[in-house]
Structures are given as structure tokens and as C-alpha cells.
PDB file of N, CA and C in Angstrom:
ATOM      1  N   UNK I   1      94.720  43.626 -56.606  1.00 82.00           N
ATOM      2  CA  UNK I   1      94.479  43.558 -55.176  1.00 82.00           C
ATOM      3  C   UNK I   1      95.711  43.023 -54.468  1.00 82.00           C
ATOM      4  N   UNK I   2      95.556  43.090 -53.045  1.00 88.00           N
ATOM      5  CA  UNK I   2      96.438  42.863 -52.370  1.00 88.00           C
ATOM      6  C   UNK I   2      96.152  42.000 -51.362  1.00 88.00           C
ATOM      7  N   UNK I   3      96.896  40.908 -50.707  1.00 91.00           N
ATOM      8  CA  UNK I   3      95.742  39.999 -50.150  1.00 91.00           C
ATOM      9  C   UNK I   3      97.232  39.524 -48.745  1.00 91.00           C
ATOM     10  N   UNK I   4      97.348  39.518 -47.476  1.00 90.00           N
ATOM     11  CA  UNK I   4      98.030  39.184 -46.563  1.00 90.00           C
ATOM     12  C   UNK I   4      97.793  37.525 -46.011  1.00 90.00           C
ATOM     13  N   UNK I   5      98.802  36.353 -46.568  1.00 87.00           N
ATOM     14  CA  UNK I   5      98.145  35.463 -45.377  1.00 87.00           C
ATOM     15  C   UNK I   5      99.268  35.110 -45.217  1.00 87.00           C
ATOM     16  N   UNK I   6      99.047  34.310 -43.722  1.00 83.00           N
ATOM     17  CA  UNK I   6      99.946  33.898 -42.850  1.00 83.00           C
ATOM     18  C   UNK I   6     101.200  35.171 -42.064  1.00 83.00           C
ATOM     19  N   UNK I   7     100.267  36.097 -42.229  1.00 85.00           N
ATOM     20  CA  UNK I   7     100.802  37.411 -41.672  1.00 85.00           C
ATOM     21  C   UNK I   7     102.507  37.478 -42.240  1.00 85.00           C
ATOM     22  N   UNK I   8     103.042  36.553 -43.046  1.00 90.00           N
ATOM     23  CA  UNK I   8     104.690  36.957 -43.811  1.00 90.00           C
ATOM     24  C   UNK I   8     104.461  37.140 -45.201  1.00 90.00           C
ATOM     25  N   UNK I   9     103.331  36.467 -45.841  1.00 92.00           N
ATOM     26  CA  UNK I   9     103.129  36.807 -47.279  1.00 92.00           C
ATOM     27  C   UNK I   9     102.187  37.902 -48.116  1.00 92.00           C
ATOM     28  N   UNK I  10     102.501  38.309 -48.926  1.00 93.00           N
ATOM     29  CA  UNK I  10     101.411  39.548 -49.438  1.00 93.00           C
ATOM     30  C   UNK I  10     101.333  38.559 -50.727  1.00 93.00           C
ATOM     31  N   UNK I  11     100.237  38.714 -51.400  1.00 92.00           N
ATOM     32  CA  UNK I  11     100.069  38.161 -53.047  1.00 92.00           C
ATOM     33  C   UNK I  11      99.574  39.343 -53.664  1.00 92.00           C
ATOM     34  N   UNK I  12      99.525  39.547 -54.729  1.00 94.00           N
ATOM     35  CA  UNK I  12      99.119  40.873 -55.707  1.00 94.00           C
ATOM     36  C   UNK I  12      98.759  40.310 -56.658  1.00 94.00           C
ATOM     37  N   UNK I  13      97.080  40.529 -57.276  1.00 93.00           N
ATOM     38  CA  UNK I  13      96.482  39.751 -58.779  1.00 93.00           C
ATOM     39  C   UNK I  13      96.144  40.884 -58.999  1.00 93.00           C
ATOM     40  N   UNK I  14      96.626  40.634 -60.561  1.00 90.00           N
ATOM     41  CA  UNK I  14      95.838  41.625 -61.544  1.00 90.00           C
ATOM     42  C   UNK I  14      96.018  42.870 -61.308  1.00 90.00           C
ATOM     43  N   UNK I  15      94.627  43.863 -62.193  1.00 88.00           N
ATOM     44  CA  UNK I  15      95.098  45.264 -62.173  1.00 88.00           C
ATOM     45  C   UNK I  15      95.051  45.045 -63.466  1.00 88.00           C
ATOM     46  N   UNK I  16      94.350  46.899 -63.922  1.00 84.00           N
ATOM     47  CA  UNK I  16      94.867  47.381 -65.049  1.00 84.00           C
ATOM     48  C   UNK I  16      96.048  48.474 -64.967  1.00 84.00           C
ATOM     49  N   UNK I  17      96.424  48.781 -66.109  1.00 80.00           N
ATOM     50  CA  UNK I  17      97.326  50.085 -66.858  1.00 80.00           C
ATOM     51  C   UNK I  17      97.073  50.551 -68.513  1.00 80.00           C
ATOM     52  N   UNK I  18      96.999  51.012 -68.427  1.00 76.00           N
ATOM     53  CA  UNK I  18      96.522  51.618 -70.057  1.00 76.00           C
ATOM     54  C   UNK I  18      95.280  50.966 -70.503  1.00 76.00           C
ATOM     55  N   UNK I  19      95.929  50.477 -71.694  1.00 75.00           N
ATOM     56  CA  UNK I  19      94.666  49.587 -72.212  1.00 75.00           C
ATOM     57  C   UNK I  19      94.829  48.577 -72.113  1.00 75.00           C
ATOM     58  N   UNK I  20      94.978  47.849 -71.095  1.00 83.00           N
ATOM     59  CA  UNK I  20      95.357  46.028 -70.827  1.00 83.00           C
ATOM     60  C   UNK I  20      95.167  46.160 -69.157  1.00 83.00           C
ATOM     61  N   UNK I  21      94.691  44.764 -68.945  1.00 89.00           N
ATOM     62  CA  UNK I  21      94.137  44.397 -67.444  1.00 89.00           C
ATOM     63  C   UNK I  21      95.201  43.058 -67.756  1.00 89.00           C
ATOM     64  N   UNK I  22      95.771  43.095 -66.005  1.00 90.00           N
ATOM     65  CA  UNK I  22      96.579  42.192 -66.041  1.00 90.00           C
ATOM     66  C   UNK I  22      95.963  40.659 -65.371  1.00 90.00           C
ATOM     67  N   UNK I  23      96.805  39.630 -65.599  1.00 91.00           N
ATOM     68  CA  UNK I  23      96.206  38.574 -64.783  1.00 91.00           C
ATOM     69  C   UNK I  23      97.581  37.669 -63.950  1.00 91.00           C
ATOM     70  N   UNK I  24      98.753  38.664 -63.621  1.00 91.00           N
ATOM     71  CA  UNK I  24      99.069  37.969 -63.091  1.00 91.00           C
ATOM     72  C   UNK I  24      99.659  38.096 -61.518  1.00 91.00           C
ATOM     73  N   UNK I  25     100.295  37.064 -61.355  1.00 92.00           N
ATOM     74  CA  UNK I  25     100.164  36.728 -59.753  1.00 92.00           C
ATOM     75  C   UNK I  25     101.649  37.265 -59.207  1.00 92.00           C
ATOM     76  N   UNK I  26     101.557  37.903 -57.997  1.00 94.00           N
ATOM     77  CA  UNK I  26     102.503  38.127 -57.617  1.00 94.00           C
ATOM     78  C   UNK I  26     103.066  37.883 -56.076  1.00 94.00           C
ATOM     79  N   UNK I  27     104.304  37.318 -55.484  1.00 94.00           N
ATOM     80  CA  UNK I  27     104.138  37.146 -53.907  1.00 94.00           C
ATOM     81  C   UNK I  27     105.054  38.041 -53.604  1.00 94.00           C
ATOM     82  N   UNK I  28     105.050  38.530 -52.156  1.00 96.00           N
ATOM     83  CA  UNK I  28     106.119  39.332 -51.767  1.00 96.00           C
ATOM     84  C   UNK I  28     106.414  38.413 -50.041  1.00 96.00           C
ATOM     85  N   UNK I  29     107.266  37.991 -49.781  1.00 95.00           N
ATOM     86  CA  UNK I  29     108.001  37.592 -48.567  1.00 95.00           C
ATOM     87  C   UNK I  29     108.043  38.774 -47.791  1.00 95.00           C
ATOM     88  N   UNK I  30     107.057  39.044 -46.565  1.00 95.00           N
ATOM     89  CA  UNK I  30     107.223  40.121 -46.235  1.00 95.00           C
ATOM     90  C   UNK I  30     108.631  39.689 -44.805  1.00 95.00           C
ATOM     91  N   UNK I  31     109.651  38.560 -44.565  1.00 95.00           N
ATOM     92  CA  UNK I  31     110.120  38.129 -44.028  1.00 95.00           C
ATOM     93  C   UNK I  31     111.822  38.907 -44.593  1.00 95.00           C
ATOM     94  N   UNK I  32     111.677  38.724 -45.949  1.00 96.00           N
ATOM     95  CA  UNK I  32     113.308  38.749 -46.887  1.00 96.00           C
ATOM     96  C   UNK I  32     112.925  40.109 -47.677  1.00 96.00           C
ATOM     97  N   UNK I  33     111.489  40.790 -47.719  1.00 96.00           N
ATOM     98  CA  UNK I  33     111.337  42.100 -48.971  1.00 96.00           C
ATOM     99  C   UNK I  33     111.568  41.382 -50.135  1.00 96.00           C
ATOM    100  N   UNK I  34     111.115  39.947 -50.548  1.00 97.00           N
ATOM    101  CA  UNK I  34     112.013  39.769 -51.991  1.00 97.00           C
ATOM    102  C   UNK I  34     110.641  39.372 -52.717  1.00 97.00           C
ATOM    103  N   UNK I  35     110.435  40.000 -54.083  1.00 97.00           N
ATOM    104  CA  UNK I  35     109.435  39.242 -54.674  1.00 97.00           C
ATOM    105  C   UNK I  35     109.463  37.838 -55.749  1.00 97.00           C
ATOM    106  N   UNK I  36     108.521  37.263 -55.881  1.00 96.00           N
ATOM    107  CA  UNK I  36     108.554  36.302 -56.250  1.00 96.00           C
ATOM    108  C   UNK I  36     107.180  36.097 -56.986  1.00 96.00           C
ATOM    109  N   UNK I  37     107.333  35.042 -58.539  1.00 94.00           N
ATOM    110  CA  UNK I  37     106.182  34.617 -59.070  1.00 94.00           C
ATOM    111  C   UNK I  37     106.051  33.236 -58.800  1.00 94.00           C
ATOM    112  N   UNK I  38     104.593  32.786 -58.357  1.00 91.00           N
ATOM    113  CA  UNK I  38     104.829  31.755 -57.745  1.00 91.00           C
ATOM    114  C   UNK I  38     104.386  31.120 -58.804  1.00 91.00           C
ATOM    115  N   UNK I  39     104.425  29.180 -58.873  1.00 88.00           N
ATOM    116  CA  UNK I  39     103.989  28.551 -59.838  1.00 88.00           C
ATOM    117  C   UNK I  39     102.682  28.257 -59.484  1.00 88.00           C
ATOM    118  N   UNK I  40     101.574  28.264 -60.715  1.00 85.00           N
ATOM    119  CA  UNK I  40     100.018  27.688 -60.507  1.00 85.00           C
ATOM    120  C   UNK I  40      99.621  27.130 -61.433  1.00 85.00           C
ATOM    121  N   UNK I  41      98.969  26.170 -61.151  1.00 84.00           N
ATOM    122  CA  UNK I  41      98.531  25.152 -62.097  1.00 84.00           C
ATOM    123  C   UNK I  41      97.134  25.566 -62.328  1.00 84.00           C
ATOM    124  N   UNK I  42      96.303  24.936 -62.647  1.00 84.00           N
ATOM    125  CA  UNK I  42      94.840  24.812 -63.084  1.00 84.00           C
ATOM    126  C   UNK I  42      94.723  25.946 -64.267  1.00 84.00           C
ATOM    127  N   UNK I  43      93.131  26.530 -64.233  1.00 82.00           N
ATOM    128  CA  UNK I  43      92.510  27.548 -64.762  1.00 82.00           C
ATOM    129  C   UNK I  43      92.813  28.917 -63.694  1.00 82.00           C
ATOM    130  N   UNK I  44      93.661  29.607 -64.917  1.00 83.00           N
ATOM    131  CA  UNK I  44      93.855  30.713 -63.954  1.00 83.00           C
ATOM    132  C   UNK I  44      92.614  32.358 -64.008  1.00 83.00           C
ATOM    133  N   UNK I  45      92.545  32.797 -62.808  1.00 87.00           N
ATOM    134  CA  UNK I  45      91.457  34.065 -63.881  1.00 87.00           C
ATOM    135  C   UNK I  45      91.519  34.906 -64.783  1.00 87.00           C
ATOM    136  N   UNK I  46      90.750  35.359 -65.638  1.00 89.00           N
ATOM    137  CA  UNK I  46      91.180  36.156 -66.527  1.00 89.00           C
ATOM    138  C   UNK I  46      91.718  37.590 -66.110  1.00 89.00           C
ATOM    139  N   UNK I  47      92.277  37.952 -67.095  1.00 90.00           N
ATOM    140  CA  UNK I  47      92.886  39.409 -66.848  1.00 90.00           C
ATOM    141  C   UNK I  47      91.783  40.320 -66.112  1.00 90.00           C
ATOM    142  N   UNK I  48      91.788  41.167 -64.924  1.00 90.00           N
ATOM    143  CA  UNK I  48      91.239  41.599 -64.564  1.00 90.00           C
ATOM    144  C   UNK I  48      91.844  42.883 -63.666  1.00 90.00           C
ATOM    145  N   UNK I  49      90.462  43.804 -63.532  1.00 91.00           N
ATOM    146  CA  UNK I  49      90.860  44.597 -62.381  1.00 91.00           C
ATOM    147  C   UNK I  49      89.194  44.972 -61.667  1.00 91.00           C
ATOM    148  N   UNK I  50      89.211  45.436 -60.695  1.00 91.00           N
ATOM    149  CA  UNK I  50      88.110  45.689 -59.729  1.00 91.00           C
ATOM    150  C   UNK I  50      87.545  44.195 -59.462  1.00 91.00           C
ATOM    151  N   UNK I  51      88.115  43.266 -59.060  1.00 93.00           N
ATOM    152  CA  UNK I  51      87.701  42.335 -58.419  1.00 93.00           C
ATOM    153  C   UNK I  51      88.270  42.358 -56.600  1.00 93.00           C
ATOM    154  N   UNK I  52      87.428  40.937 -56.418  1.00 94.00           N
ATOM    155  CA  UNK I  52      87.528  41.174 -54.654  1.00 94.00           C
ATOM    156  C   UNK I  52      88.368  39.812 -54.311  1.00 94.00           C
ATOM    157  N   UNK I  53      89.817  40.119 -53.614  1.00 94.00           N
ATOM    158  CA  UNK I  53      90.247  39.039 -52.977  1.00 94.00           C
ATOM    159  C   UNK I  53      90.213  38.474 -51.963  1.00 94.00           C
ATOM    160  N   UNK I  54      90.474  37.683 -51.293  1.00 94.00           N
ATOM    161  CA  UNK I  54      90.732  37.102 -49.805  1.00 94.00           C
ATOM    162  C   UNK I  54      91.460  36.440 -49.350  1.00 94.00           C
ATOM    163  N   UNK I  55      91.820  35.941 -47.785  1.00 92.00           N
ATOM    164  CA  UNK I  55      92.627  35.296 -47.588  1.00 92.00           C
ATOM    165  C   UNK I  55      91.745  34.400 -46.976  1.00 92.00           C
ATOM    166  N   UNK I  56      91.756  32.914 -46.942  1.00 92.00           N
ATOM    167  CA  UNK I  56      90.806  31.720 -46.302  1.00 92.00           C
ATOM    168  C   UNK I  56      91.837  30.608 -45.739  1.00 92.00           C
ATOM    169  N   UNK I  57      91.621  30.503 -44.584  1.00 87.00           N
ATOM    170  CA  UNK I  57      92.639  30.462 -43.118  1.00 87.00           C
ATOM    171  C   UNK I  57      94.234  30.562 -43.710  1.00 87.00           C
ATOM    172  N   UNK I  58      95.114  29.974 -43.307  1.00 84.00           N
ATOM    173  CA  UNK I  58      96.680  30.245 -43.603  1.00 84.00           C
ATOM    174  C   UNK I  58      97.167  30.141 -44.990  1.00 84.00           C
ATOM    175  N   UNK I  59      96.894  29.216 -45.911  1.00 87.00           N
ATOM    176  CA  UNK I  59      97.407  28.600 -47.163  1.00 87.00           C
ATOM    177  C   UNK I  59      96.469  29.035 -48.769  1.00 87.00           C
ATOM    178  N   UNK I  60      95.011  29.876 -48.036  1.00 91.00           N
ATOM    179  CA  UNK I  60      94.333  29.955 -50.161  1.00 91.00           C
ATOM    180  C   UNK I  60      94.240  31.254 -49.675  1.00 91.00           C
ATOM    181  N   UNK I  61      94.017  31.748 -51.127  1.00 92.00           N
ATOM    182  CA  UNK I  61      93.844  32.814 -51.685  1.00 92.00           C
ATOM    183  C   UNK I  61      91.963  32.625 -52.929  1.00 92.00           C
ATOM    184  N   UNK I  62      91.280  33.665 -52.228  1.00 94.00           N
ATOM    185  CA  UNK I  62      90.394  33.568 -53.461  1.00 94.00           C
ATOM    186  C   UNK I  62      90.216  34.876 -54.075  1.00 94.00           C
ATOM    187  N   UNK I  63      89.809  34.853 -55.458  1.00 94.00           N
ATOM    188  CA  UNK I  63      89.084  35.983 -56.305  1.00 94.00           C
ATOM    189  C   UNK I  63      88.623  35.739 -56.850  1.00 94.00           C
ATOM    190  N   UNK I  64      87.329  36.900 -56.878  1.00 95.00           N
ATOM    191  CA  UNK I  64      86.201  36.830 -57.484  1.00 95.00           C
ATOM    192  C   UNK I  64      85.933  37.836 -57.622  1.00 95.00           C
ATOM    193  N   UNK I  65      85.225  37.395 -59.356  1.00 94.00           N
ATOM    194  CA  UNK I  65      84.545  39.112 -60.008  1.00 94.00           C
ATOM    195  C   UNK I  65      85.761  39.707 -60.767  1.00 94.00           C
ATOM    196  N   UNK I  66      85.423  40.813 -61.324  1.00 93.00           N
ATOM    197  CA  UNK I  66      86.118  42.073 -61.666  1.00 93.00           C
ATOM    198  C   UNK I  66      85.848  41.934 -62.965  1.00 93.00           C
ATOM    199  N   UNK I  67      86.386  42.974 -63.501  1.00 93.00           N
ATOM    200  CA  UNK I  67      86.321  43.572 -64.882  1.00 93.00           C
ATOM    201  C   UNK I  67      87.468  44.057 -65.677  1.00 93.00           C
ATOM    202  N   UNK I  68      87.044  44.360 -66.991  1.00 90.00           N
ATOM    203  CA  UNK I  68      88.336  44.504 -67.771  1.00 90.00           C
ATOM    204  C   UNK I  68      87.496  45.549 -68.845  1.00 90.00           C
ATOM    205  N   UNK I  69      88.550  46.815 -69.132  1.00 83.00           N
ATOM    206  CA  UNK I  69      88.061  47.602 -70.287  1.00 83.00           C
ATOM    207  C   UNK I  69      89.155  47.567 -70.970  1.00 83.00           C
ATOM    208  N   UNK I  70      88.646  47.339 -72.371  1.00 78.00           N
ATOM    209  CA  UNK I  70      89.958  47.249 -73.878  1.00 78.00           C
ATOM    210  C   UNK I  70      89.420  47.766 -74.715  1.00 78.00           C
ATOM    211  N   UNK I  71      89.679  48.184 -75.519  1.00 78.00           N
ATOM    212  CA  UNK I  71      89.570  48.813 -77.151  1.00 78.00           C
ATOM    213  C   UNK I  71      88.030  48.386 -77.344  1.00 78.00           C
ATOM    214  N   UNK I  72      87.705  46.916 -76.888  1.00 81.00           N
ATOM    215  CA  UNK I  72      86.551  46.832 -77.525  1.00 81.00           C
ATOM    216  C   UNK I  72      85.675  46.782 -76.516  1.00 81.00           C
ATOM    217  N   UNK I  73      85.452  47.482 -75.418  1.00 86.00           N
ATOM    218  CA  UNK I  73      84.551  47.498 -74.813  1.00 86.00           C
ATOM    219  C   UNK I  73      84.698  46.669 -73.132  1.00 86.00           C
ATOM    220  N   UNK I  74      83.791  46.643 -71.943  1.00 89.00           N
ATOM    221  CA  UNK I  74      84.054  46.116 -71.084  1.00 89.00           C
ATOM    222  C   UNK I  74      83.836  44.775 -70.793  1.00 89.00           C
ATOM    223  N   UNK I  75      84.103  43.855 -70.359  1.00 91.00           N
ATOM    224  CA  UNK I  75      83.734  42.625 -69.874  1.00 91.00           C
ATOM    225  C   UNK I  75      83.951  42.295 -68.724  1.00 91.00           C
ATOM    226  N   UNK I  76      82.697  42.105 -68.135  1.00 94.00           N
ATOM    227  CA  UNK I  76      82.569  41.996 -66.419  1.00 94.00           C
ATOM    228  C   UNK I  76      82.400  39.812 -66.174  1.00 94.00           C
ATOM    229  N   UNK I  77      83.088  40.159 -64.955  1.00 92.00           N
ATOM    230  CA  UNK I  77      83.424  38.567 -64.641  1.00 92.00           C
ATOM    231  C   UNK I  77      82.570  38.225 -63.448  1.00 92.00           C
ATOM    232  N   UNK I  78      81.903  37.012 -63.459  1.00 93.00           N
ATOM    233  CA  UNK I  78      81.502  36.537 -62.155  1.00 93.00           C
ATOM    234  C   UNK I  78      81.409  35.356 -61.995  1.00 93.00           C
ATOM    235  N   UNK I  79      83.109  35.294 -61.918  1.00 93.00           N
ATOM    236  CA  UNK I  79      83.826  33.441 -61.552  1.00 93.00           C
ATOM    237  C   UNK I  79      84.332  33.876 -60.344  1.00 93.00           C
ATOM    238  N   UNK I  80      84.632  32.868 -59.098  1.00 95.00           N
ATOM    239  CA  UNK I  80      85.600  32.478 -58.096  1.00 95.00           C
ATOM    240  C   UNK I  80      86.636  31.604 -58.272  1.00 95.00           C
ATOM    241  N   UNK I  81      88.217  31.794 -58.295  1.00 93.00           N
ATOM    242  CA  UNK I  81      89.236  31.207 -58.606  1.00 93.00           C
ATOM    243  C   UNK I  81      89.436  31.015 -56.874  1.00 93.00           C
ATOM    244  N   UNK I  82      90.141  29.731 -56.599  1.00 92.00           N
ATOM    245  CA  UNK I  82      91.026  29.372 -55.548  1.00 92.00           C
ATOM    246  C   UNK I  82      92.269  29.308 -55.803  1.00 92.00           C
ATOM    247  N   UNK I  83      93.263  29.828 -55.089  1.00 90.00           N
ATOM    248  CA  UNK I  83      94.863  29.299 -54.979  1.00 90.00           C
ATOM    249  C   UNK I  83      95.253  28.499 -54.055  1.00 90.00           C
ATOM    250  N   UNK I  84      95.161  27.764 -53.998  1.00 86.00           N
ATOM    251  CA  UNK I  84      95.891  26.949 -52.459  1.00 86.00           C
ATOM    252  C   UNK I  84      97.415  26.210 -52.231  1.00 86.00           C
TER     253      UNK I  84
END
């Protein structure tokens, strides 16, 4: 997903490609075009794709949900992660 806050930043979580769902985080400066991985602490979410993000006023990011298909079958998620 793709998630806009503070109208200069984009973030990008997750996603699959082949046989692997990704889990990680991505920012884009929509100010400079430059991307960047930002640092996060805590529990991060698992690899996922078809989940739902958001932006919650200027500074978090949430997701929740999604799913992952691999070799061995699907596993569907229904946690809410915060970034702030």
C-alpha cells in the first residue's frame, strides 16, 4: 500500500511478488523524489499483502489485516500495527 501524510511524504508497506510477501517499509520525500528506509522499532507486521493502510492526523501510519500466499498455503492476518 501506499499511504500520503503530511501531504510531502508517501510510505509504501509490503506487497507480494512471486512467492514471497514483503514486510517492508518504505518512505518517499515527495519534497527531494528521494527514497528512504526509515528506522522502526517495536513489533513490526508480518510480511504481507492485501492489507488496509492509513494516515492518522500528520505523524502515524496504521495497518491492518492482509494476507500472505507461500508454498504452503495462505495465512490471513487480523493485527493493527502503528508507526508514529
Amino acid at each position: 500500500t501506499m499511504t500520503v501524510l503530511r501531504k510531502k511524504t508517501v510510505f509504501m508497506f509490503g506487497g507480494h511478488a512471486d512467492t514471497h510477501c514483503s514486510q517492508e517499509l518504505f518512505m518517499l520525500d515527495l519534497l527531494t523524489f528521494k527514497w528512504s528506509k526509515p528506522l522502526v522499532g517495536g513489533a513490526h507486521p508480518p510480511p504481507t499483502s492485501g492489507h488496509m493502510a492509513a494516515g492518522i492526523g500528520e505523524t502515524t501510519l496504521a495497518i491492518f489485516g492482509g494476507y500472505c500466499h507461500s508454498r504452503s498455503g495462505t495465512q490471513f492476518w487480523n493485527s493493527l500495527h502503528i508507526f508514529s
